[in-house]
mmCIF file of C-alpha atoms and ligand atoms in Angstrom:
data_model
loop_
_atom_site.group_PDB
_atom_site.id
_atom_site.type_symbol
_atom_site.label_atom_id
_atom_site.label_comp_id
_atom_site.label_asym_id
_atom_site.label_seq_id
_atom_site.Cartn_x
_atom_site.Cartn_y
_atom_site.Cartn_z
ATOM 1 C CA MET M 216 58.807 28.140 48.272
ATOM 2 C CA VAL M 217 60.495 31.372 47.387
ATOM 3 C CA LYS M 218 62.054 32.895 44.301
ATOM 4 C CA VAL M 219 65.107 34.989 45.169
ATOM 5 C CA GLU M 220 66.148 37.799 42.886
ATOM 6 C CA LEU M 221 69.237 39.980 43.052
ATOM 7 C CA ARG M 222 69.049 43.141 40.955
ATOM 8 C CA SER M 223 72.346 44.893 40.245
ATOM 9 C CA VAL M 224 73.588 44.271 43.788
ATOM 10 C CA THR M 225 76.802 46.024 44.794
ATOM 11 C CA ARG M 226 78.417 45.801 48.233
ATOM 12 C CA ASN M 227 81.524 47.813 48.982
ATOM 13 C CA TYR M 228 83.178 47.433 52.381
ATOM 14 C CA GLY M 229 85.085 50.607 51.542
ATOM 15 C CA VAL M 230 87.954 51.489 53.850
ATOM 16 C CA GLN M 231 87.922 48.122 55.604
ATOM 17 C CA LEU M 232 88.565 46.334 52.350
ATOM 18 C CA GLU M 233 91.721 48.437 51.951
ATOM 19 C CA GLU M 234 93.156 46.878 55.102
ATOM 20 C CA THR M 235 92.363 43.258 54.355
ATOM 21 C CA ALA M 236 92.562 43.033 50.595
ATOM 22 C CA LEU M 237 95.406 42.046 48.298
ATOM 23 C CA LYS M 238 97.153 45.029 46.727
ATOM 24 C CA GLU M 239 95.582 44.612 43.290
ATOM 25 C CA ASP M 240 92.110 44.331 44.849
ATOM 26 C CA LYS M 241 92.247 47.592 46.758
ATOM 27 C CA GLY M 242 89.132 49.651 46.393
ATOM 28 C CA ARG M 243 87.179 47.098 44.406
ATOM 29 C CA PRO M 244 83.710 46.243 45.717
ATOM 30 C CA ALA M 245 83.243 42.833 47.396
ATOM 31 C CA LEU M 246 80.215 42.452 45.103
ATOM 32 C CA GLU M 247 79.757 44.322 41.857
ATOM 33 C CA ASN M 248 76.503 44.567 39.963
ATOM 34 C CA ILE M 249 75.281 41.039 40.731
ATOM 35 C CA GLN M 250 72.237 40.052 38.729
ATOM 36 C CA MET M 251 70.666 36.652 39.340
ATOM 37 C CA THR M 252 67.347 34.890 39.858
ATOM 38 C CA ILE M 253 67.081 31.715 41.916
ATOM 39 C CA GLU M 254 63.860 29.915 41.089
ATOM 40 C CA HIS M 255 61.341 28.418 43.542
ATOM 41 C CA GLY M 256 62.822 25.343 45.220
ATOM 42 C CA GLU M 257 66.031 25.530 43.190
ATOM 43 C CA ILE M 258 69.393 24.551 44.689
ATOM 44 C CA ILE M 259 72.216 26.707 43.441
ATOM 45 C CA SER M 260 75.920 26.549 44.228
ATOM 46 C CA ILE M 261 78.209 29.542 44.364
ATOM 47 C CA VAL M 262 81.805 28.713 43.598
ATOM 48 C CA GLY M 263 84.980 30.700 43.083
ATOM 49 C CA PRO M 264 88.390 31.334 44.626
ATOM 50 C CA SER M 265 88.828 32.686 48.139
ATOM 51 C CA GLY M 266 87.931 36.382 48.423
ATOM 52 C CA CYS M 267 85.717 36.448 45.300
ATOM 53 C CA GLY M 268 82.629 37.501 47.285
ATOM 54 C CA LYS M 269 80.764 34.222 47.892
ATOM 55 C CA SER M 270 80.137 34.801 51.607
ATOM 56 C CA THR M 271 79.240 38.434 51.071
ATOM 57 C CA LEU M 272 76.633 37.396 48.504
ATOM 58 C CA LEU M 273 75.156 34.940 50.980
ATOM 59 C CA LYS M 274 75.111 37.580 53.718
ATOM 60 C CA VAL M 275 73.346 40.055 51.454
ATOM 61 C CA ILE M 276 70.624 37.448 50.793
ATOM 62 C CA ALA M 277 70.424 36.760 54.541
ATOM 63 C CA GLY M 278 70.335 40.434 55.520
ATOM 64 C CA LEU M 279 73.542 40.182 57.571
ATOM 65 C CA GLU M 280 75.035 42.690 55.124
ATOM 66 C CA PHE M 281 73.041 45.261 53.187
ATOM 67 C CA ALA M 282 73.572 46.066 49.512
ATOM 68 C CA ASP M 283 74.951 49.560 48.862
ATOM 69 C CA LYS M 284 73.254 49.549 45.480
ATOM 70 C CA GLY M 285 70.610 47.314 43.948
ATOM 71 C CA GLN M 286 67.800 45.240 45.401
ATOM 72 C CA VAL M 287 67.101 41.824 46.907
ATOM 73 C CA LEU M 288 63.616 40.424 46.308
ATOM 74 C CA PHE M 289 61.873 37.359 47.759
ATOM 75 C CA ASN M 290 58.862 36.462 45.590
ATOM 76 C CA ASP M 291 58.939 39.970 44.105
ATOM 77 C CA TYR M 292 58.790 41.500 47.607
ATOM 78 C CA ASP M 293 61.639 43.925 48.272
ATOM 79 C CA VAL M 294 63.602 42.724 51.318
ATOM 80 C CA THR M 295 66.733 44.818 50.645
ATOM 81 C CA ARG M 296 66.503 46.645 54.009
ATOM 82 C CA ILE M 297 64.737 43.923 56.019
ATOM 83 C CA GLU M 298 66.612 42.590 59.060
ATOM 84 C CA PRO M 299 67.699 38.926 58.940
ATOM 85 C CA GLN M 300 65.304 37.725 61.650
ATOM 86 C CA HIS M 301 62.354 38.890 59.537
ATOM 87 C CA ARG M 302 63.472 37.282 56.279
ATOM 88 C CA GLY M 303 62.741 33.661 57.175
ATOM 89 C CA VAL M 304 66.165 32.438 56.112
ATOM 90 C CA GLY M 305 67.952 29.433 57.608
ATOM 91 C CA MET M 306 71.734 29.461 57.723
ATOM 92 C CA VAL M 307 74.446 26.878 58.277
ATOM 93 C CA PHE M 308 78.072 27.942 58.358
ATOM 94 C CA GLN M 309 81.392 26.147 58.407
ATOM 95 C CA ASP M 310 81.656 26.502 62.175
ATOM 96 C CA TYR M 311 78.475 25.149 63.605
ATOM 97 C CA ALA M 312 76.316 27.450 65.658
ATOM 98 C CA LEU M 313 74.696 25.067 68.101
ATOM 99 C CA TYR M 314 73.715 25.932 71.642
ATOM 100 C CA PRO M 315 76.393 23.822 73.322
ATOM 101 C CA THR M 316 74.736 22.865 76.576
ATOM 102 C CA MET M 317 71.478 21.806 74.991
ATOM 103 C CA LYS M 318 70.933 18.338 73.744
ATOM 104 C CA GLY M 319 70.680 18.062 69.973
ATOM 105 C CA LYS M 320 66.946 17.702 70.337
ATOM 106 C CA GLY M 321 66.846 20.911 72.337
ATOM 107 C CA ASN M 322 68.604 22.576 69.457
ATOM 108 C CA LEU M 323 65.950 21.410 67.054
ATOM 109 C CA ALA M 324 63.136 22.317 69.420
ATOM 110 C CA TYR M 325 64.478 25.740 70.435
ATOM 111 C CA TYR M 326 62.883 27.517 67.503
ATOM 112 C CA PHE M 327 59.457 26.133 68.328
ATOM 113 C CA GLU M 328 59.752 27.186 71.922
ATOM 114 C CA VAL M 329 60.663 30.764 71.129
ATOM 115 C CA HIS M 330 58.034 30.920 68.415
ATOM 116 C CA GLN M 331 55.457 29.255 70.664
ATOM 117 C CA ARG M 332 54.680 26.447 68.275
ATOM 118 C CA THR M 333 52.745 23.432 69.552
ATOM 119 C CA GLU M 334 54.417 20.360 70.934
ATOM 120 C CA GLU M 335 52.793 18.211 68.219
ATOM 121 C CA GLU M 336 54.067 20.430 65.449
ATOM 122 C CA MET M 337 57.562 20.221 66.866
ATOM 123 C CA GLN M 338 57.425 16.426 67.209
ATOM 124 C CA GLN M 339 56.113 16.009 63.678
ATOM 125 C CA ARG M 340 58.759 18.081 61.899
ATOM 126 C CA THR M 341 61.560 16.804 64.097
ATOM 127 C CA LYS M 342 60.519 13.281 63.135
ATOM 128 C CA GLU M 343 60.387 14.182 59.416
ATOM 129 C CA VAL M 344 63.902 15.570 59.551
ATOM 130 C CA ALA M 345 65.183 12.602 61.541
ATOM 131 C CA ASP M 346 63.645 10.270 58.927
ATOM 132 C CA ILE M 347 65.560 11.986 56.161
ATOM 133 C CA MET M 348 68.802 12.233 58.065
ATOM 134 C CA GLY M 349 68.584 8.474 58.274
ATOM 135 C CA VAL M 350 69.769 5.781 60.595
ATOM 136 C CA GLY M 351 71.553 7.115 63.644
ATOM 137 C CA PHE M 352 70.196 10.641 63.561
ATOM 138 C CA ASP M 353 67.625 9.801 66.260
ATOM 139 C CA LEU M 354 70.490 8.823 68.526
ATOM 140 C CA LEU M 355 72.416 12.015 67.753
ATOM 141 C CA ILE M 356 69.631 14.364 68.699
ATOM 142 C CA GLY M 357 69.317 12.724 72.103
ATOM 143 C CA GLN M 358 72.869 13.693 73.066
ATOM 144 C CA ARG M 359 74.424 16.885 74.415
ATOM 145 C CA THR M 360 75.954 18.720 71.451
ATOM 146 C CA ASP M 361 79.355 19.162 73.109
ATOM 147 C CA THR M 362 79.705 15.384 73.174
ATOM 148 C CA LEU M 363 79.145 15.131 69.408
ATOM 149 C CA SER M 364 81.887 14.973 66.790
ATOM 150 C CA GLY M 365 82.299 17.774 64.244
ATOM 151 C CA GLY M 366 80.403 15.855 61.594
ATOM 152 C CA GLU M 367 77.578 14.983 63.965
ATOM 153 C CA GLN M 368 77.246 18.574 65.149
ATOM 154 C CA GLN M 369 77.043 19.792 61.597
ATOM 155 C CA ARG M 370 74.333 17.247 60.762
ATOM 156 C CA VAL M 371 72.340 18.414 63.785
ATOM 157 C CA ALA M 372 72.832 22.047 62.726
ATOM 158 C CA ILE M 373 71.514 21.273 59.256
ATOM 159 C CA GLY M 374 68.599 19.325 60.727
ATOM 160 C CA ARG M 375 67.765 22.190 63.051
ATOM 161 C CA CYS M 376 67.737 24.560 60.135
ATOM 162 C CA ILE M 377 65.396 22.408 58.070
ATOM 163 C CA VAL M 378 63.030 21.912 61.005
ATOM 164 C CA ARG M 379 62.446 25.659 61.018
ATOM 165 C CA ASP M 380 60.996 25.381 57.521
ATOM 166 C CA PRO M 381 62.921 28.373 56.137
ATOM 167 C CA TYR M 382 61.854 30.230 52.998
ATOM 168 C CA VAL M 383 65.463 30.185 51.889
ATOM 169 C CA PHE M 384 68.246 27.911 53.098
ATOM 170 C CA LEU M 385 71.769 29.381 53.014
ATOM 171 C CA MET M 386 74.862 27.247 53.532
ATOM 172 C CA ASP M 387 78.425 28.543 53.611
ATOM 173 C CA GLU M 388 81.023 25.767 53.253
ATOM 174 C CA PRO M 389 78.947 23.672 55.684
ATOM 175 C CA ILE M 390 81.018 20.522 55.427
ATOM 176 C CA SER M 391 84.511 21.712 54.558
ATOM 177 C CA ASN M 392 85.747 20.854 58.082
ATOM 178 C CA LEU M 393 84.813 17.195 57.716
ATOM 179 C CA ASP M 394 87.154 14.485 56.473
ATOM 180 C CA ALA M 395 86.719 13.297 52.889
ATOM 181 C CA LYS M 396 84.591 10.236 53.586
ATOM 182 C CA LEU M 397 82.192 11.971 55.957
ATOM 183 C CA ARG M 398 81.971 14.901 53.568
ATOM 184 C CA GLU M 399 80.784 12.657 50.786
ATOM 185 C CA ARG M 400 78.147 11.023 52.975
ATOM 186 C CA THR M 401 76.935 14.290 54.477
ATOM 187 C CA ARG M 402 76.601 16.016 51.128
ATOM 188 C CA MET M 403 74.397 13.173 49.904
ATOM 189 C CA GLU M 404 72.239 13.524 53.023
ATOM 190 C CA ILE M 405 71.951 17.267 52.525
ATOM 191 C CA LYS M 406 70.939 16.843 48.921
ATOM 192 C CA LYS M 407 68.329 14.215 49.797
ATOM 193 C CA MET M 408 66.870 16.503 52.417
ATOM 194 C CA LEU M 409 66.739 19.504 50.105
ATOM 195 C CA ARG M 410 65.024 17.455 47.408
ATOM 196 C CA LYS M 411 62.447 16.198 49.901
ATOM 197 C CA PHE M 412 61.610 19.589 51.428
ATOM 198 C CA LYS M 413 62.085 21.569 48.179
ATOM 199 C CA VAL M 414 63.630 24.550 49.928
ATOM 200 C CA THR M 415 65.195 27.265 47.766
ATOM 201 C CA THR M 416 68.881 26.873 48.618
ATOM 202 C CA VAL M 417 72.114 28.753 48.094
ATOM 203 C CA TYR M 418 75.183 26.619 48.765
ATOM 204 C CA VAL M 419 78.620 28.264 48.933
ATOM 205 C CA THR M 420 81.777 26.250 48.359
ATOM 206 C CA HIS M 421 85.265 26.749 46.947
ATOM 207 C CA ASP M 422 85.234 23.116 45.775
ATOM 208 C CA GLN M 423 84.300 22.696 42.131
ATOM 209 C CA GLN M 424 83.222 19.040 42.529
ATOM 210 C CA GLU M 425 80.977 19.852 45.463
ATOM 211 C CA ALA M 426 79.417 22.775 43.590
ATOM 212 C CA ILE M 427 78.595 20.496 40.672
ATOM 213 C CA PHE M 428 77.162 17.798 42.932
ATOM 214 C CA MET M 429 74.943 20.126 44.991
ATOM 215 C CA GLY M 430 73.702 22.685 42.497
ATOM 216 C CA ASP M 431 70.920 22.491 39.910
ATOM 217 C CA ARG M 432 72.770 25.537 38.615
ATOM 218 C CA ILE M 433 76.199 26.875 39.475
ATOM 219 C CA ALA M 434 77.237 30.512 39.831
ATOM 220 C CA VAL M 435 80.945 31.060 39.131
ATOM 221 C CA MET M 436 82.354 34.200 40.777
ATOM 222 C CA ARG M 437 85.635 36.062 40.446
ATOM 223 C CA LYS M 438 86.697 39.311 42.117
ATOM 224 C CA GLY M 439 83.201 40.344 43.139
ATOM 225 C CA LYS M 440 81.661 39.632 39.757
ATOM 226 C CA LEU M 441 79.370 36.884 38.556
ATOM 227 C CA GLU M 442 81.278 35.369 35.641
ATOM 228 C CA GLN M 443 78.553 32.906 34.626
ATOM 229 C CA PHE M 444 75.436 31.272 36.106
ATOM 230 C CA GLY M 445 74.145 28.086 34.514
ATOM 231 C CA THR M 446 73.845 24.316 34.579
ATOM 232 C CA PHE M 447 76.945 22.166 34.534
ATOM 233 C CA ASP M 448 76.441 21.592 30.797
ATOM 234 C CA ASP M 449 76.195 25.355 30.169
ATOM 235 C CA LEU M 450 79.473 25.962 31.990
ATOM 236 C CA TYR M 451 81.249 22.946 30.533
ATOM 237 C CA TYR M 452 80.248 23.304 26.871
ATOM 238 C CA THR M 453 79.537 27.033 26.598
ATOM 239 C CA PRO M 454 81.813 28.836 29.087
ATOM 240 C CA ALA M 455 81.652 32.618 28.829
ATOM 241 C CA ASN M 456 85.399 33.004 29.167
ATOM 242 C CA LEU M 457 88.681 31.291 29.867
ATOM 243 C CA PHE M 458 88.302 31.590 33.652
ATOM 244 C CA VAL M 459 85.033 29.626 33.728
ATOM 245 C CA ALA M 460 86.374 27.167 31.136
ATOM 246 C CA THR M 461 89.416 26.263 33.224
ATOM 247 C CA PHE M 462 87.515 26.332 36.549
ATOM 248 C CA ILE M 463 84.970 23.675 35.555
ATOM 249 C CA GLY M 464 86.061 20.181 34.514
ATOM 250 C CA THR M 465 88.595 17.592 35.634
ATOM 251 C CA PRO M 466 91.292 17.388 34.399
ATOM 252 C CA PRO M 467 91.193 21.126 33.681
ATOM 253 C CA MET M 468 90.957 22.364 30.115
ATOM 254 C CA SER M 469 94.350 22.849 28.416
ATOM 255 C CA ILE M 470 94.912 26.369 27.046
ATOM 256 C CA ILE M 471 97.389 26.661 24.173
ATOM 257 C CA SER M 472 98.607 29.843 22.489
ATOM 258 C CA ALA M 473 98.173 29.470 18.737
ATOM 259 C CA GLN M 474 99.252 31.653 15.805
ATOM 260 C CA VAL M 475 96.624 32.461 13.208
ATOM 261 C CA SER M 476 97.612 32.613 9.549
ATOM 262 C CA GLY M 477 94.782 32.866 7.032
ATOM 263 C CA ASN M 478 92.519 29.907 7.740
ATOM 264 C CA THR M 479 95.141 27.946 9.666
ATOM 265 C CA LEU M 480 96.293 27.640 13.272
ATOM 266 C CA ARG M 481 99.950 26.967 14.095
ATOM 267 C CA VAL M 482 100.942 25.049 17.227
ATOM 268 C CA GLU M 483 104.435 23.560 17.595
ATOM 269 C CA ASP M 484 105.312 21.755 14.349
ATOM 270 C CA ALA M 485 101.698 21.506 13.176
ATOM 271 C CA THR M 486 99.707 23.760 10.861
ATOM 272 C CA TRP M 487 96.049 22.905 11.139
ATOM 273 C CA GLU M 488 93.504 23.985 8.569
ATOM 274 C CA LEU M 489 90.389 25.271 10.301
ATOM 275 C CA PRO M 490 86.840 24.353 9.268
ATOM 276 C CA PRO M 491 85.035 27.342 7.652
ATOM 277 C CA ASP M 492 83.081 28.477 10.747
ATOM 278 C CA LEU M 493 86.224 28.583 12.913
ATOM 279 C CA ALA M 494 88.241 30.219 10.122
ATOM 280 C CA ALA M 495 85.579 32.958 10.019
ATOM 281 C CA THR M 496 85.787 33.340 13.814
ATOM 282 C CA VAL M 497 89.556 33.960 13.797
ATOM 283 C CA ALA M 498 89.589 36.116 10.625
ATOM 284 C CA GLY M 499 91.648 39.280 11.129
ATOM 285 C CA ARG M 500 93.463 37.984 14.239
ATOM 286 C CA THR M 501 97.119 37.028 14.539
ATOM 287 C CA SER M 502 96.785 34.850 17.630
ATOM 288 C CA VAL M 503 94.128 33.119 19.741
ATOM 289 C CA ARG M 504 94.030 30.842 22.730
ATOM 290 C CA LEU M 505 92.940 27.325 21.854
ATOM 291 C CA GLY M 506 91.106 25.503 24.673
ATOM 292 C CA MET M 507 91.066 21.707 24.563
ATOM 293 C CA ARG M 508 89.630 19.225 27.031
ATOM 294 C CA ALA M 509 91.412 15.903 27.439
ATOM 295 C CA GLU M 510 88.722 14.089 25.444
ATOM 296 C CA GLY M 511 88.790 16.545 22.534
ATOM 297 C CA TRP M 512 91.864 15.302 20.661
ATOM 298 C CA ASP M 513 92.438 12.924 17.761
ATOM 299 C CA VAL M 514 95.632 11.044 18.481
ATOM 300 C CA GLY M 515 97.990 9.648 15.807
ATOM 301 C CA ASN M 516 99.096 12.616 13.744
ATOM 302 C CA GLY M 517 99.444 16.385 14.088
ATOM 303 C CA ALA M 518 101.512 18.362 16.604
ATOM 304 C CA THR M 519 104.300 16.482 18.371
ATOM 305 C CA MET M 520 103.554 16.443 22.105
ATOM 306 C CA PRO M 521 106.278 15.227 24.484
ATOM 307 C CA VAL M 522 104.692 13.135 27.271
ATOM 308 C CA ARG M 523 105.984 13.707 30.816
ATOM 309 C CA PHE M 524 103.943 10.979 32.473
ATOM 310 C CA MET M 525 100.865 8.809 32.117
ATOM 311 C CA ASP M 526 98.118 8.425 34.671
ATOM 312 C CA ARG M 527 95.906 5.320 34.443
ATOM 313 C CA ILE M 528 92.391 5.551 35.922
ATOM 314 C CA PRO M 529 90.664 2.155 35.674
ATOM 315 C CA THR M 530 87.254 3.450 36.890
ATOM 316 C CA GLU M 531 87.228 5.817 33.915
ATOM 317 C CA GLN M 532 88.639 3.193 31.535
ATOM 318 C CA ALA M 533 91.227 5.771 30.548
ATOM 319 C CA ALA M 534 94.871 6.747 30.686
ATOM 320 C CA PHE M 535 95.741 10.452 30.779
ATOM 321 C CA ALA M 536 98.907 11.523 28.953
ATOM 322 C CA HIS M 537 100.342 14.706 30.505
ATOM 323 C CA GLY M 538 102.685 16.735 28.337
ATOM 324 C CA ASN M 539 103.359 20.136 26.792
ATOM 325 C CA LEU M 540 102.448 22.105 23.691
ATOM 326 C CA ASN M 541 103.825 25.602 23.046
ATOM 327 C CA GLY M 542 105.068 25.750 26.631
ATOM 328 C CA THR M 543 101.751 24.985 28.368
ATOM 329 C CA SER M 544 100.608 21.795 30.073
ATOM 330 C CA VAL M 545 98.282 19.646 28.019
ATOM 331 C CA THR M 546 96.403 16.499 29.037
ATOM 332 C CA VAL M 547 95.146 14.005 26.461
ATOM 333 C CA ILE M 548 92.889 11.031 27.149
ATOM 334 C CA LEU M 549 94.066 7.666 25.769
ATOM 335 C CA PRO M 550 92.686 4.125 26.098
ATOM 336 C CA LEU M 551 93.397 2.517 29.479
ATOM 337 C CA ASP M 552 95.726 -0.013 27.839
ATOM 338 C CA ALA M 553 97.692 2.539 25.740
ATOM 339 C CA PRO M 554 101.414 1.690 25.894
ATOM 340 C CA ASN M 555 103.764 4.015 27.808
ATOM 341 C CA THR M 556 105.346 6.494 25.426
ATOM 342 C CA HIS M 557 107.550 9.612 25.391
ATOM 343 C CA GLN M 558 105.586 11.426 22.722
ATOM 344 C CA ILE M 559 102.278 11.412 20.918
ATOM 345 C CA HIS M 560 100.909 13.319 17.930
ATOM 346 C CA VAL M 561 97.686 15.228 18.386
ATOM 347 C CA THR M 562 95.138 17.177 16.355
ATOM 348 C CA PRO M 563 92.062 18.909 17.794
ATOM 349 C CA ARG M 564 88.666 17.508 16.950
ATOM 350 C CA TRP M 565 87.253 20.824 15.827
ATOM 351 C CA ASP M 566 83.749 20.047 17.057
ATOM 352 C CA ALA M 567 85.246 19.843 20.582
ATOM 353 C CA ALA M 568 87.514 22.914 20.366
ATOM 354 C CA TYR M 569 87.149 26.209 22.255
ATOM 355 C CA LEU M 570 88.683 29.504 21.101
ATOM 356 C CA PHE M 571 89.338 32.507 23.359
ATOM 357 C CA ASP M 572 90.437 36.063 22.683
ATOM 358 C CA ALA M 573 94.203 36.247 23.307
ATOM 359 C CA ASN M 574 93.832 39.455 25.355
ATOM 360 C CA ASP M 575 90.527 39.717 27.209
ATOM 361 C CA GLU M 576 90.020 35.915 27.328
ATOM 362 C CA THR M 577 86.324 35.985 26.356
ATOM 363 C CA ALA M 578 85.048 32.959 24.452
ATOM 364 C CA LEU M 579 85.037 33.403 20.669
ATOM 365 C CA HIS M 580 83.814 29.886 19.951
ATOM 366 C CA THR M 581 82.562 26.960 22.072
ATOM 367 C CA PRO M 582 81.395 23.485 21.036
ATOM 368 C CA GLY M 583 77.841 24.009 22.364
ATOM 369 C CA ILE M 584 75.878 21.438 24.365
ATOM 370 C CA PRO M 585 75.808 18.155 22.425
ATOM 371 C CA ASP M 586 72.414 17.036 21.069
ATOM 372 C CA LEU M 587 72.556 13.799 22.957
ATOM 373 C CA PHE M 588 71.675 15.584 26.185
HETATM 374 P P1 ADP E 695 84.744 34.561 49.805
HETATM 375 O O1 ADP E 695 83.585 34.117 50.622
HETATM 376 O O2 ADP E 695 84.581 34.273 48.345
HETATM 377 O O3 ADP E 695 86.077 34.066 50.295
HETATM 378 P P2 ADP E 695 84.181 37.192 50.925
HETATM 379 O O4 ADP E 695 82.778 37.513 50.540
HETATM 380 O O5 ADP E 695 84.415 36.711 52.310
HETATM 381 O O6 ADP E 695 84.813 36.164 49.865
HETATM 382 O O7 ADP E 695 85.089 38.483 50.702
HETATM 383 C C1 ADP E 695 85.040 39.277 49.526
HETATM 384 C C2 ADP E 695 85.979 40.464 49.686
HETATM 385 O O8 ADP E 695 85.510 41.331 50.685
HETATM 386 C C3 ADP E 695 87.384 40.063 50.110
HETATM 387 O O9 ADP E 695 88.308 40.915 49.466
HETATM 388 C C4 ADP E 695 87.380 40.302 51.603
HETATM 389 O O10 ADP E 695 88.675 40.633 52.074
HETATM 390 C C5 ADP E 695 86.439 41.482 51.746
HETATM 391 N N1 ADP E 695 85.667 41.444 53.013
HETATM 392 C C6 ADP E 695 84.827 40.466 53.404
HETATM 393 N N2 ADP E 695 84.247 40.783 54.589
HETATM 394 C C7 ADP E 695 84.748 41.994 54.950
HETATM 395 C C8 ADP E 695 84.549 42.876 56.061
HETATM 396 N N3 ADP E 695 83.704 42.575 57.036
HETATM 397 N N4 ADP E 695 85.244 44.022 56.073
HETATM 398 C C9 ADP E 695 86.089 44.351 55.084
HETATM 399 N N5 ADP E 695 86.318 43.599 54.013
HETATM 400 C C10 ADP E 695 85.668 42.414 53.930
#
């Protein structure tokens, strides 16, 4: 198993970025000063909007791109300038890279042939992978890859990668081409396999739910920068800023502009007195952004919130009331059997409230991870 460390990694595509990038992104590096350590056998997800640098980060770890500044270390060994074929990384991308005329089994065995491994060794690991990939995988690897469906090809590609026993396993949106049902099944298979073989893994996705499911920790990126790297609980309860706060969690956190006056916050027709610690946090400010998750409200009195529609989710035993406060969308969780209504009255539960700077959007206050975890 390998520990992967990125030290102040910057990658700038320079002129080329000028041609492809959005206007406001011109000249910015694809990766800027990335600092992260991925522990032995840890699975991490990298998530963020398109163009934020996820693939570039993966390529820098693989050696397909080199950092302009900073270092990449595997177990404290500097691999920054080492070519990909000497790094011992396994990669699976969105478009599968199988050798089309070989049977699936040939794909798995190819590595052993070129590396002159023994027949027994090949049989043994191929069997181990097939065991994990479960019922049906044996059949898949006996077929020519161009006769396999997209999902089947991707499963073979992942199997082939694991058979090679990589130091680090890198996956870039490996299942985003599959339909929803197959995606769910395949991501469970992948996770099972990674747990079994304990390979240090970096998993890139733009899908928040998938990132949460796959990763022991999640790295949230934006515009070439690492905004935050932590467990789901870290990101959910202690987001570093408004971007991370609204990126993680379903339904997304509601962000409401609030006026500060002394130790009170004003929103719509409500003036809420703040508890002393929050009053101290906002002292000297005239406005803040109040972040509230759907489950963070007391319902019954407080600000008048017009309700646009209600969404009942029986599996969550909840109804979501969607409305507006101070011109922004707000979602409030209600009991599943709450009657339909055109307005509700809401007050934040202060132990569940988040406060952000009105200008730079950094977190001023977060609830912290509850003791019960
Ligand atoms: P993501 O994987 O998050 O969508 P990428 O790492 O692919 O993001 O891209 C990050 C930024 O670098 C984007 O602005 C993209 O246009 C630019 N970029 C990526 N690859 C190249 C390249 N080969 N040449 C020039 N610019 C690139």
